[in-house]
Amino acid sequence: MAVAGVLMVLASACSREAGPTPTGGGEDPGPSALATKLRAITQDVCYRAPGDIDPPKCQKYVTQLGSVPGQARDYAKNEHPELTSAADTLGKGLRAYNSGGCGDDPGASGDTEACTQSLQDIADALGDVQAGVRQLPEVSG
Protein backbone atom coordinates (compact mmCIF):
# COMPACT_ATOMS: atom_id res chain seq x y z
CA MET A 1 0.00 0.00 0.00
CA ALA A 2 2.82 2.41 0.82
CA VAL A 3 4.49 1.65 -2.53
CA ALA A 4 1.27 2.48 -4.39
CA GLY A 5 1.05 5.81 -2.56
CA VAL A 6 4.64 6.71 -3.44
CA LEU A 7 4.02 5.79 -7.09
CA MET A 8 0.95 8.03 -7.22
CA VAL A 9 2.90 10.96 -5.77
CA LEU A 10 5.70 10.43 -8.28
CA ALA A 11 3.26 10.13 -11.18
CA SER A 12 1.49 13.35 -10.27
CA ALA A 13 4.80 15.19 -9.90
CA CYS A 14 5.89 14.07 -13.39
CA SER A 15 2.88 15.70 -15.00
CA ARG A 16 4.13 19.13 -13.88
CA GLU A 17 7.81 18.73 -14.78
CA ALA A 18 7.57 20.65 -18.03
CA GLY A 19 6.94 23.87 -16.19
CA PRO A 20 4.06 26.30 -16.22
CA THR A 21 1.45 26.26 -18.93
CA PRO A 22 1.91 29.19 -21.32
CA THR A 23 -0.78 31.80 -21.18
CA GLY A 24 -1.96 34.14 -23.91
CA GLY A 25 -0.43 33.04 -27.18
CA GLY A 26 -2.42 32.32 -30.26
CA GLU A 27 -3.28 35.98 -30.48
CA ASP A 28 -2.60 37.77 -33.73
CA PRO A 29 0.15 40.33 -33.13
CA GLY A 30 -1.36 42.55 -35.83
CA PRO A 31 -0.18 44.40 -38.93
CA SER A 32 2.64 46.18 -37.10
CA ALA A 33 4.31 42.83 -36.41
CA LEU A 34 3.95 41.91 -40.08
CA ALA A 35 5.52 45.24 -41.06
CA THR A 36 8.47 44.48 -38.76
CA LYS A 37 8.84 40.99 -40.24
CA LEU A 38 8.80 42.42 -43.76
CA ARG A 39 11.48 45.00 -42.89
CA ALA A 40 13.71 42.18 -41.66
CA ILE A 41 13.05 39.85 -44.59
CA THR A 42 13.71 42.58 -47.15
CA GLN A 43 17.28 42.81 -45.88
CA ASP A 44 17.93 39.34 -47.30
CA VAL A 45 20.11 39.11 -50.42
CA CYS A 46 17.40 36.97 -52.02
CA TYR A 47 15.15 40.02 -51.95
CA ARG A 48 17.78 42.66 -52.73
CA ALA A 49 19.50 40.80 -55.59
CA PRO A 50 17.40 37.81 -56.67
CA GLY A 51 19.22 37.50 -59.99
CA ASP A 52 22.63 37.30 -58.35
CA ILE A 53 22.11 34.32 -56.08
CA ASP A 54 21.81 30.60 -56.68
CA PRO A 55 18.05 29.84 -56.26
CA PRO A 56 18.48 26.92 -53.81
CA LYS A 57 20.23 29.29 -51.40
CA CYS A 58 16.92 31.14 -51.03
CA GLN A 59 14.93 28.20 -49.65
CA LYS A 60 14.94 29.59 -46.08
CA TYR A 61 13.89 33.05 -47.34
CA VAL A 62 11.00 31.53 -49.30
CA THR A 63 9.97 29.44 -46.31
CA GLN A 64 9.95 32.53 -44.07
CA LEU A 65 7.57 34.19 -46.53
CA GLY A 66 5.11 31.31 -46.45
CA SER A 67 2.62 32.92 -44.06
CA VAL A 68 2.92 36.46 -45.44
CA PRO A 69 0.31 36.24 -48.25
CA GLY A 70 -2.39 34.95 -45.89
CA GLN A 71 -1.58 37.50 -43.20
CA ALA A 72 -1.58 40.33 -45.72
CA ARG A 73 -4.94 39.21 -47.14
CA ASP A 74 -6.39 39.02 -43.62
CA TYR A 75 -5.24 42.55 -42.81
CA ALA A 76 -6.35 43.93 -46.18
CA LYS A 77 -9.89 42.71 -45.61
CA ASN A 78 -12.02 44.21 -48.37
CA GLU A 79 -10.69 47.70 -47.78
CA HIS A 80 -7.26 47.42 -49.46
CA PRO A 81 -7.60 45.66 -52.83
CA GLU A 82 -4.03 46.58 -53.85
CA LEU A 83 -2.67 44.71 -50.83
CA THR A 84 -4.87 41.71 -51.59
CA SER A 85 -3.62 41.68 -55.18
CA ALA A 86 0.03 41.94 -54.06
CA ALA A 87 -0.51 39.11 -51.56
CA ASP A 88 -2.01 36.93 -54.30
CA THR A 89 0.94 37.67 -56.59
CA LEU A 90 3.39 36.86 -53.79
CA GLY A 91 1.61 33.58 -53.12
CA LYS A 92 1.81 32.71 -56.82
CA GLY A 93 5.56 33.40 -56.85
CA LEU A 94 6.12 31.28 -53.75
CA ARG A 95 4.17 28.40 -55.29
CA ALA A 96 6.19 28.69 -58.53
CA TYR A 97 9.48 28.55 -56.62
CA ASN A 98 8.37 25.57 -54.55
CA SER A 99 6.70 23.59 -57.35
CA GLY A 100 9.64 24.27 -59.67
CA GLY A 101 12.05 22.45 -57.39
CA CYS A 102 13.98 25.69 -56.92
CA GLY A 103 14.98 24.85 -53.37
CA ASP A 104 16.77 21.77 -54.70
CA ASP A 105 19.78 21.62 -56.98
CA PRO A 106 18.37 23.23 -60.16
CA GLY A 107 20.51 20.96 -62.29
CA ALA A 108 18.72 17.98 -60.79
CA SER A 109 15.10 19.06 -60.63
CA GLY A 110 14.64 22.71 -61.51
CA ASP A 111 15.23 25.19 -64.27
CA THR A 112 17.71 27.81 -63.02
CA GLU A 113 16.30 30.53 -65.28
CA ALA A 114 12.71 29.84 -64.21
CA CYS A 115 13.78 29.70 -60.56
CA THR A 116 15.61 33.02 -60.84
CA GLN A 117 12.49 34.51 -62.42
CA SER A 118 10.40 33.14 -59.53
CA LEU A 119 12.75 34.87 -57.08
CA GLN A 120 12.42 38.12 -59.03
CA ASP A 121 8.62 37.80 -59.04
CA ILE A 122 8.67 37.13 -55.30
CA ALA A 123 10.86 40.19 -54.67
CA ASP A 124 8.62 42.44 -56.78
CA ALA A 125 5.47 41.21 -55.08
CA LEU A 126 7.07 41.41 -51.64
CA GLY A 127 7.91 45.06 -52.23
CA ASP A 128 4.26 45.67 -53.15
CA VAL A 129 3.04 43.78 -50.07
CA GLN A 130 5.39 45.79 -47.87
CA ALA A 131 4.11 49.07 -49.37
CA GLY A 132 0.51 47.93 -48.87
CA VAL A 133 1.09 46.92 -45.25
CA ARG A 134 2.66 50.34 -44.56
CA GLN A 135 -0.60 51.94 -45.71
CA LEU A 136 -2.71 50.08 -43.17
CA PRO A 137 -4.02 52.44 -40.46
CA GLU A 138 -2.65 50.22 -37.69
CA VAL A 139 0.86 50.62 -39.14
CA SER A 140 0.86 54.12 -40.61
CA GLY A 141 -1.16 55.73 -37.87
Tab-separated table of N, CA and C in Angstrom:
chain	number	residue	atom	x	y	z
A	1	MET	N	0.822	-1.188	0.000
A	1	MET	CA	0.000	0.000	0.000
A	1	MET	C	0.870	1.258	0.000
A	2	ALA	N	1.920	1.260	0.763
A	2	ALA	CA	2.820	2.407	0.820
A	2	ALA	C	3.501	2.626	-0.515
A	3	VAL	N	3.839	1.538	-1.214
A	3	VAL	CA	4.487	1.649	-2.528
A	3	VAL	C	3.531	2.291	-3.525
A	4	ALA	N	2.267	1.907	-3.481
A	4	ALA	CA	1.269	2.478	-4.386
A	4	ALA	C	1.122	3.977	-4.139
A	5	GLY	N	1.150	4.384	-2.886
A	5	GLY	CA	1.045	5.807	-2.558
A	5	GLY	C	2.233	6.591	-3.082
A	6	VAL	N	3.425	6.050	-2.942
A	6	VAL	CA	4.638	6.707	-3.443
A	6	VAL	C	4.578	6.827	-4.962
A	7	LEU	N	4.121	5.760	-5.635
A	7	LEU	CA	4.022	5.786	-7.091
A	7	LEU	C	3.032	6.845	-7.564
A	8	MET	N	1.930	7.007	-6.846
A	8	MET	CA	0.946	8.030	-7.217
A	8	MET	C	1.522	9.429	-7.056
A	9	VAL	N	2.267	9.660	-5.995
A	9	VAL	CA	2.896	10.962	-5.775
A	9	VAL	C	3.896	11.250	-6.878
A	10	LEU	N	4.708	10.252	-7.215
A	10	LEU	CA	5.701	10.432	-8.275
A	10	LEU	C	5.036	10.689	-9.622
A	11	ALA	N	3.963	9.962	-9.913
A	11	ALA	CA	3.262	10.127	-11.180
A	11	ALA	C	2.645	11.517	-11.297
A	12	SER	N	2.090	12.012	-10.209
A	12	SER	CA	1.486	13.346	-10.269
A	12	SER	C	2.554	14.424	-10.378
A	13	ALA	N	3.708	14.220	-9.807
A	13	ALA	CA	4.800	15.186	-9.900
A	13	ALA	C	5.334	15.243	-11.318
A	14	CYS	N	5.366	14.106	-12.021
A	14	CYS	CA	5.889	14.068	-13.391
A	14	CYS	C	5.029	14.881	-14.341
A	15	SER	N	3.753	14.978	-14.078
A	15	SER	CA	2.877	15.705	-15.002
A	15	SER	C	3.136	17.204	-14.973
A	16	ARG	N	3.869	17.692	-13.972
A	16	ARG	CA	4.135	19.130	-13.880
A	16	ARG	C	5.592	19.467	-14.171
A	17	GLU	N	6.389	18.491	-14.582
A	17	GLU	CA	7.813	18.725	-14.779
A	17	GLU	C	8.125	19.694	-15.902
A	18	ALA	N	7.276	19.813	-16.871
A	18	ALA	CA	7.573	20.650	-18.030
A	18	ALA	C	7.480	22.139	-17.712
A	19	GLY	N	7.032	22.469	-16.555
A	19	GLY	CA	6.944	23.874	-16.192
A	19	GLY	C	5.535	24.406	-16.345
A	20	PRO	N	5.399	25.703	-16.177
A	20	PRO	CA	4.062	26.295	-16.224
A	20	PRO	C	3.468	26.254	-17.633
A	21	THR	N	2.163	26.231	-17.665
A	21	THR	CA	1.453	26.255	-18.934
A	21	THR	C	1.500	27.676	-19.482
A	22	PRO	N	1.872	27.841	-20.756
A	22	PRO	CA	1.915	29.191	-21.320
A	22	PRO	C	0.529	29.808	-21.343
A	23	THR	N	0.488	31.084	-21.131
A	23	THR	CA	-0.779	31.802	-21.185
A	23	THR	C	-0.737	32.741	-22.379
A	24	GLY	N	-1.888	33.253	-22.750
A	24	GLY	CA	-1.958	34.144	-23.906
A	24	GLY	C	-1.717	33.332	-25.151
A	25	GLY	N	-0.792	33.772	-25.969
A	25	GLY	CA	-0.433	33.036	-27.178
A	25	GLY	C	-1.616	32.877	-28.099
A	26	GLY	N	-1.348	32.517	-29.311
A	26	GLY	CA	-2.416	32.317	-30.261
A	26	GLY	C	-3.054	33.606	-30.723
A	27	GLU	N	-2.710	34.703	-30.084
A	27	GLU	CA	-3.281	35.984	-30.480
A	27	GLU	C	-2.514	36.535	-31.664
A	28	ASP	N	-3.221	37.169	-32.563
A	28	ASP	CA	-2.601	37.771	-33.733
A	28	ASP	C	-1.887	39.049	-33.293
A	29	PRO	N	-0.580	39.138	-33.566
A	29	PRO	CA	0.151	40.331	-33.132
A	29	PRO	C	-0.192	41.581	-33.950
A	30	GLY	N	-0.882	41.416	-35.067
A	30	GLY	CA	-1.358	42.553	-35.832
A	30	GLY	C	-0.440	42.974	-36.965
A	31	PRO	N	-0.924	43.941	-37.754
A	31	PRO	CA	-0.184	44.404	-38.925
A	31	PRO	C	1.182	45.003	-38.610
A	32	SER	N	1.337	45.604	-37.453
A	32	SER	CA	2.642	46.182	-37.104
A	32	SER	C	3.716	45.107	-37.012
A	33	ALA	N	3.353	43.935	-36.487
A	33	ALA	CA	4.312	42.833	-36.410
A	33	ALA	C	4.666	42.338	-37.812
A	34	LEU	N	3.683	42.308	-38.701
A	34	LEU	CA	3.951	41.909	-40.082
A	34	LEU	C	4.874	42.925	-40.747
A	35	ALA	N	4.654	44.199	-40.494
A	35	ALA	CA	5.518	45.238	-41.059
A	35	ALA	C	6.956	45.060	-40.577
A	36	THR	N	7.127	44.724	-39.306
A	36	THR	CA	8.466	44.482	-38.757
A	36	THR	C	9.103	43.267	-39.421
A	37	LYS	N	8.342	42.199	-39.582
A	37	LYS	CA	8.843	40.992	-40.236
A	37	LYS	C	9.277	41.311	-41.667
A	38	LEU	N	8.479	42.087	-42.375
A	38	LEU	CA	8.805	42.421	-43.757
A	38	LEU	C	10.062	43.275	-43.847
A	39	ARG	N	10.241	44.194	-42.906
A	39	ARG	CA	11.477	44.997	-42.892
A	39	ARG	C	12.696	44.093	-42.728
A	40	ALA	N	12.587	43.101	-41.882
A	40	ALA	CA	13.708	42.183	-41.662
A	40	ALA	C	13.954	41.310	-42.888
A	41	ILE	N	12.910	40.756	-43.448
A	41	ILE	CA	13.054	39.852	-44.590
A	41	ILE	C	13.597	40.589	-45.811
A	42	THR	N	13.244	41.848	-45.970
A	42	THR	CA	13.705	42.580	-47.153
A	42	THR	C	15.172	42.992	-47.047
A	43	GLN	N	15.836	42.614	-45.980
A	43	GLN	CA	17.282	42.812	-45.884
A	43	GLN	C	18.035	41.628	-46.487
A	44	ASP	N	17.323	40.554	-46.758
A	44	ASP	CA	17.930	39.339	-47.296
A	44	ASP	C	18.416	39.575	-48.724
A	45	VAL	N	19.549	38.993	-49.072
A	45	VAL	CA	20.111	39.115	-50.417
A	45	VAL	C	19.165	38.525	-51.463
A	46	CYS	N	18.358	37.563	-51.087
A	46	CYS	CA	17.401	36.968	-52.021
A	46	CYS	C	16.343	37.980	-52.446
A	47	TYR	N	16.067	38.945	-51.602
A	47	TYR	CA	15.149	40.025	-51.951
A	47	TYR	C	15.896	41.133	-52.699
A	48	ARG	N	17.039	41.522	-52.172
A	48	ARG	CA	17.779	42.661	-52.726
A	48	ARG	C	18.401	42.376	-54.082
A	49	ALA	N	18.833	41.140	-54.332
A	49	ALA	CA	19.502	40.804	-55.590
A	49	ALA	C	19.119	39.389	-56.034
A	50	PRO	N	17.842	39.168	-56.352
A	50	PRO	CA	17.395	37.811	-56.673
A	50	PRO	C	18.072	37.207	-57.899
A	51	GLY	N	18.558	38.023	-58.803
A	51	GLY	CA	19.222	37.503	-59.993
A	51	GLY	C	20.673	37.131	-59.776
A	52	ASP	N	21.208	37.517	-58.622
A	52	ASP	CA	22.631	37.296	-58.352
A	52	ASP	C	22.925	36.128	-57.421
A	53	ILE	N	21.904	35.392	-57.055
A	53	ILE	CA	22.113	34.323	-56.075
A	53	ILE	C	21.588	33.004	-56.634
A	54	ASP	N	22.231	31.929	-56.260
A	54	ASP	CA	21.814	30.598	-56.678
A	54	ASP	C	20.455	30.301	-56.019
A	55	PRO	N	19.408	30.015	-56.812
A	55	PRO	CA	18.054	29.840	-56.256
A	55	PRO	C	17.934	28.905	-55.054
A	56	PRO	N	18.639	27.763	-55.001
A	56	PRO	CA	18.483	26.917	-53.810
A	56	PRO	C	18.916	27.598	-52.515
A	57	LYS	N	19.771	28.580	-52.602
A	57	LYS	CA	20.226	29.285	-51.398
A	57	LYS	C	19.132	30.171	-50.809
A	58	CYS	N	18.026	30.293	-51.507
A	58	CYS	CA	16.922	31.136	-51.028
A	58	CYS	C	15.780	30.332	-50.416
A	59	GLN	N	15.991	29.045	-50.203
A	59	GLN	CA	14.928	28.205	-49.650
A	59	GLN	C	14.441	28.726	-48.299
A	60	LYS	N	15.343	29.099	-47.411
A	60	LYS	CA	14.945	29.593	-46.083
A	60	LYS	C	14.138	30.889	-46.219
A	61	TYR	N	14.588	31.782	-47.058
A	61	TYR	CA	13.894	33.053	-47.339
A	61	TYR	C	12.466	32.777	-47.807
A	62	VAL	N	12.323	31.863	-48.768
A	62	VAL	CA	11.005	31.533	-49.303
A	62	VAL	C	10.134	30.917	-48.208
A	63	THR	N	10.716	30.062	-47.402
A	63	THR	CA	9.967	29.444	-46.307
A	63	THR	C	9.479	30.500	-45.319
A	64	GLN	N	10.336	31.470	-45.002
A	64	GLN	CA	9.951	32.534	-44.074
A	64	GLN	C	8.797	33.371	-44.612
A	65	LEU	N	8.650	33.411	-45.913
A	65	LEU	CA	7.573	34.191	-46.527
A	65	LEU	C	6.254	33.426	-46.616
A	66	GLY	N	6.271	32.162	-46.264
A	66	GLY	CA	5.105	31.314	-46.453
A	66	GLY	C	3.805	31.836	-45.870
A	67	SER	N	3.849	32.447	-44.713
A	67	SER	CA	2.621	32.923	-44.063
A	67	SER	C	2.253	34.361	-44.458
A	68	VAL	N	3.140	35.038	-45.144
A	68	VAL	CA	2.918	36.461	-45.444
A	68	VAL	C	1.694	36.702	-46.329
A	69	PRO	N	1.492	35.958	-47.428
A	69	PRO	CA	0.306	36.243	-48.249
A	69	PRO	C	-1.006	36.147	-47.471
A	70	GLY	N	-1.149	35.110	-46.668
A	70	GLY	CA	-2.386	34.947	-45.887
A	70	GLY	C	-2.577	36.057	-44.868
A	71	GLN	N	-1.491	36.416	-44.181
A	71	GLN	CA	-1.584	37.498	-43.198
A	71	GLN	C	-1.951	38.811	-43.892
A	72	ALA	N	-1.309	39.079	-45.004
A	72	ALA	CA	-1.583	40.334	-45.718
A	72	ALA	C	-3.034	40.373	-46.187
A	73	ARG	N	-3.542	39.251	-46.707
A	73	ARG	CA	-4.945	39.212	-47.138
A	73	ARG	C	-5.875	39.444	-45.952
A	74	ASP	N	-5.556	38.844	-44.814
A	74	ASP	CA	-6.388	39.024	-43.619
A	74	ASP	C	-6.436	40.489	-43.201
A	75	TYR	N	-5.292	41.157	-43.227
A	75	TYR	CA	-5.238	42.554	-42.811
A	75	TYR	C	-5.854	43.488	-43.847
A	76	ALA	N	-5.801	43.089	-45.112
A	76	ALA	CA	-6.352	43.931	-46.181
A	76	ALA	C	-7.869	43.962	-46.107
A	77	LYS	N	-8.436	42.860	-45.646
A	77	LYS	CA	-9.893	42.705	-45.611
A	77	LYS	C	-10.429	43.055	-46.993
A	78	ASN	N	-11.490	43.774	-47.074
A	78	ASN	CA	-12.020	44.210	-48.371
A	78	ASN	C	-11.717	45.679	-48.612
A	79	GLU	N	-10.921	46.265	-47.731
A	79	GLU	CA	-10.693	47.702	-47.782
A	79	GLU	C	-9.412	48.099	-48.522
A	80	HIS	N	-8.550	47.127	-48.827
A	80	HIS	CA	-7.263	47.416	-49.457
A	80	HIS	C	-7.020	46.432	-50.597
A	81	PRO	N	-7.715	46.625	-51.727
A	81	PRO	CA	-7.597	45.663	-52.829
A	81	PRO	C	-6.181	45.559	-53.398
A	82	GLU	N	-5.402	46.639	-53.337
A	82	GLU	CA	-4.030	46.584	-53.854
A	82	GLU	C	-3.167	45.653	-53.001
A	83	LEU	N	-3.402	45.617	-51.707
A	83	LEU	CA	-2.669	44.713	-50.828
A	83	LEU	C	-3.097	43.267	-51.080
A	84	THR	N	-4.371	43.053	-51.277
A	84	THR	CA	-4.871	41.712	-51.589
A	84	THR	C	-4.253	41.203	-52.883
A	85	SER	N	-4.206	42.056	-53.889
A	85	SER	CA	-3.620	41.680	-55.176
A	85	SER	C	-2.131	41.353	-55.027
A	86	ALA	N	-1.405	42.180	-54.283
A	86	ALA	CA	0.026	41.937	-54.062
A	86	ALA	C	0.238	40.628	-53.299
A	87	ALA	N	-0.614	40.359	-52.325
A	87	ALA	CA	-0.514	39.108	-51.560
A	87	ALA	C	-0.763	37.909	-52.465
A	88	ASP	N	-1.734	38.023	-53.357
A	88	ASP	CA	-2.014	36.935	-54.299
A	88	ASP	C	-0.830	36.699	-55.227
A	89	THR	N	-0.221	37.781	-55.708
A	89	THR	CA	0.937	37.669	-56.591
A	89	THR	C	2.123	37.054	-55.853
A	90	LEU	N	2.318	37.445	-54.600
A	90	LEU	CA	3.391	36.864	-53.792
A	90	LEU	C	3.159	35.363	-53.608
A	91	GLY	N	1.939	34.994	-53.286
A	91	GLY	CA	1.613	33.578	-53.120
A	91	GLY	C	1.884	32.785	-54.395
A	92	LYS	N	1.560	33.365	-55.537
A	92	LYS	CA	1.808	32.712	-56.821
A	92	LYS	C	3.307	32.508	-57.043
A	93	GLY	N	4.113	33.511	-56.714
A	93	GLY	CA	5.561	33.396	-56.855
A	93	GLY	C	6.144	32.333	-55.931
A	94	LEU	N	5.646	32.289	-54.704
A	94	LEU	CA	6.118	31.278	-53.748
A	94	LEU	C	5.783	29.873	-54.241
A	95	ARG	N	4.568	29.710	-54.761
A	95	ARG	CA	4.167	28.400	-55.292
A	95	ARG	C	5.034	28.015	-56.493
A	96	ALA	N	5.346	28.976	-57.358
A	96	ALA	CA	6.186	28.692	-58.533
A	96	ALA	C	7.583	28.242	-58.101
A	97	TYR	N	8.152	28.919	-57.119
A	97	TYR	CA	9.480	28.550	-56.616
A	97	TYR	C	9.438	27.137	-56.048
A	98	ASN	N	8.459	26.870	-55.213
A	98	ASN	CA	8.373	25.567	-54.551
A	98	ASN	C	8.039	24.440	-55.528
A	99	SER	N	7.091	24.652	-56.413
A	99	SER	CA	6.705	23.586	-57.346
A	99	SER	C	7.747	23.386	-58.439
A	100	GLY	N	8.594	24.387	-58.665
A	100	GLY	CA	9.638	24.273	-59.669
A	100	GLY	C	10.886	23.580	-59.174
A	101	GLY	N	10.874	23.119	-57.940
A	101	GLY	CA	12.048	22.450	-57.387
A	101	GLY	C	13.213	23.396	-57.180
A	102	CYS	N	12.924	24.668	-57.016
A	102	CYS	CA	13.976	25.685	-56.921
A	102	CYS	C	14.784	25.606	-55.629
A	103	GLY	N	14.247	24.996	-54.619
A	103	GLY	CA	14.981	24.846	-53.371
A	103	GLY	C	15.965	23.685	-53.419
A	104	ASP	N	15.853	22.891	-54.490
A	104	ASP	CA	16.766	21.768	-54.696
A	104	ASP	C	17.877	22.230	-55.630
A	105	ASP	N	18.742	21.336	-55.988
A	105	ASP	CA	19.777	21.616	-56.976
A	105	ASP	C	19.082	21.791	-58.331
A	106	PRO	N	19.088	23.010	-58.907
A	106	PRO	CA	18.371	23.232	-60.164
A	106	PRO	C	18.811	22.308	-61.290
A	107	GLY	N	20.062	21.884	-61.269
A	107	GLY	CA	20.514	20.962	-62.290
A	107	GLY	C	19.799	19.625	-62.202
A	108	ALA	N	19.361	19.276	-61.000
A	108	ALA	CA	18.719	17.980	-60.793
A	108	ALA	C	17.217	18.046	-61.035
A	109	SER	N	16.567	19.083	-60.552
A	109	SER	CA	15.103	19.061	-60.631
A	109	SER	C	14.473	20.387	-61.030
A	110	GLY	N	15.243	21.425	-61.192
A	110	GLY	CA	14.644	22.711	-61.512
A	110	GLY	C	15.344	23.394	-62.659
A	111	ASP	N	14.693	24.382	-63.193
A	111	ASP	CA	15.230	25.191	-64.272
A	111	ASP	C	15.768	26.477	-63.642
A	112	THR	N	17.078	26.667	-63.693
A	112	THR	CA	17.706	27.805	-63.021
A	112	THR	C	17.101	29.131	-63.472
A	113	GLU	N	16.864	29.278	-64.763
A	113	GLU	CA	16.300	30.531	-65.282
A	113	GLU	C	14.892	30.767	-64.732
A	114	ALA	N	14.073	29.719	-64.740
A	114	ALA	CA	12.708	29.843	-64.209
A	114	ALA	C	12.740	30.123	-62.710
A	115	CYS	N	13.670	29.495	-62.007
A	115	CYS	CA	13.780	29.703	-60.563
A	115	CYS	C	14.229	31.132	-60.245
A	116	THR	N	15.167	31.632	-61.023
A	116	THR	CA	15.610	33.017	-60.836
A	116	THR	C	14.452	33.972	-61.109
A	117	GLN	N	13.660	33.677	-62.135
A	117	GLN	CA	12.491	34.512	-62.423
A	117	GLN	C	11.484	34.447	-61.277
A	118	SER	N	11.305	33.264	-60.688
A	118	SER	CA	10.405	33.143	-59.534
A	118	SER	C	10.888	34.024	-58.393
A	119	LEU	N	12.201	34.020	-58.141
A	119	LEU	CA	12.751	34.874	-57.079
A	119	LEU	C	12.528	36.349	-57.389
A	120	GLN	N	12.665	36.733	-58.649
A	120	GLN	CA	12.420	38.124	-59.028
A	120	GLN	C	10.949	38.477	-58.820
A	121	ASP	N	10.058	37.577	-59.222
A	121	ASP	CA	8.617	37.802	-59.037
A	121	ASP	C	8.271	37.923	-57.556
A	122	ILE	N	8.896	37.074	-56.749
A	122	ILE	CA	8.674	37.129	-55.297
A	122	ILE	C	9.144	38.472	-54.751
A	123	ALA	N	10.321	38.913	-55.163
A	123	ALA	CA	10.858	40.188	-54.673
A	123	ALA	C	9.955	41.352	-55.074
A	124	ASP	N	9.501	41.358	-56.326
A	124	ASP	CA	8.622	42.438	-56.784
A	124	ASP	C	7.323	42.467	-55.978
A	125	ALA	N	6.728	41.289	-55.821
A	125	ALA	CA	5.467	41.206	-55.076
A	125	ALA	C	5.672	41.540	-53.603
A	126	LEU	N	6.797	41.112	-53.042
A	126	LEU	CA	7.072	41.407	-51.636
A	126	LEU	C	7.195	42.907	-51.409
A	127	GLY	N	7.834	43.595	-52.331
A	127	GLY	CA	7.909	45.059	-52.235
A	127	GLY	C	6.522	45.687	-52.242
A	128	ASP	N	5.637	45.157	-53.087
A	128	ASP	CA	4.265	45.667	-53.148
A	128	ASP	C	3.492	45.345	-51.868
A	129	VAL	N	3.698	44.150	-51.336
A	129	VAL	CA	3.039	43.780	-50.072
A	129	VAL	C	3.526	44.703	-48.963
A	130	GLN	N	4.828	44.932	-48.911
A	130	GLN	CA	5.387	45.795	-47.868
A	130	GLN	C	4.800	47.206	-47.971
A	131	ALA	N	4.699	47.740	-49.188
A	131	ALA	CA	4.112	49.068	-49.373
A	131	ALA	C	2.647	49.079	-48.940
A	132	GLY	N	1.924	48.011	-49.259
A	132	GLY	CA	0.514	47.926	-48.869
A	132	GLY	C	0.333	47.825	-47.365
A	133	VAL	N	1.178	47.063	-46.713
A	133	VAL	CA	1.091	46.925	-45.253
A	133	VAL	C	1.389	48.265	-44.589
A	134	ARG	N	2.343	49.016	-45.122
A	134	ARG	CA	2.659	50.340	-44.557
A	134	ARG	C	1.470	51.292	-44.623
A	135	GLN	N	0.563	51.072	-45.560
A	135	GLN	CA	-0.601	51.940	-45.714
A	135	GLN	C	-1.742	51.604	-44.755
A	136	LEU	N	-1.648	50.462	-44.103
A	136	LEU	CA	-2.710	50.082	-43.168
A	136	LEU	C	-2.728	51.061	-41.999
A	137	PRO	N	-3.915	51.459	-41.550
A	137	PRO	CA	-4.018	52.444	-40.457
A	137	PRO	C	-3.298	52.012	-39.185
A	138	GLU	N	-3.294	50.702	-38.896
A	138	GLU	CA	-2.647	50.221	-37.687
A	138	GLU	C	-1.127	50.361	-37.750
A	139	VAL	N	-0.575	50.504	-38.957
A	139	VAL	CA	0.860	50.618	-39.143
A	139	VAL	C	1.243	52.063	-39.376
A	140	SER	N	0.503	52.746	-40.236
A	140	SER	CA	0.859	54.117	-40.606
A	140	SER	C	0.388	55.147	-39.599
A	141	GLY	N	-0.578	54.770	-38.795
A	141	GLY	CA	-1.158	55.729	-37.868
A	141	GLY	C	-0.474	55.785	-36.602
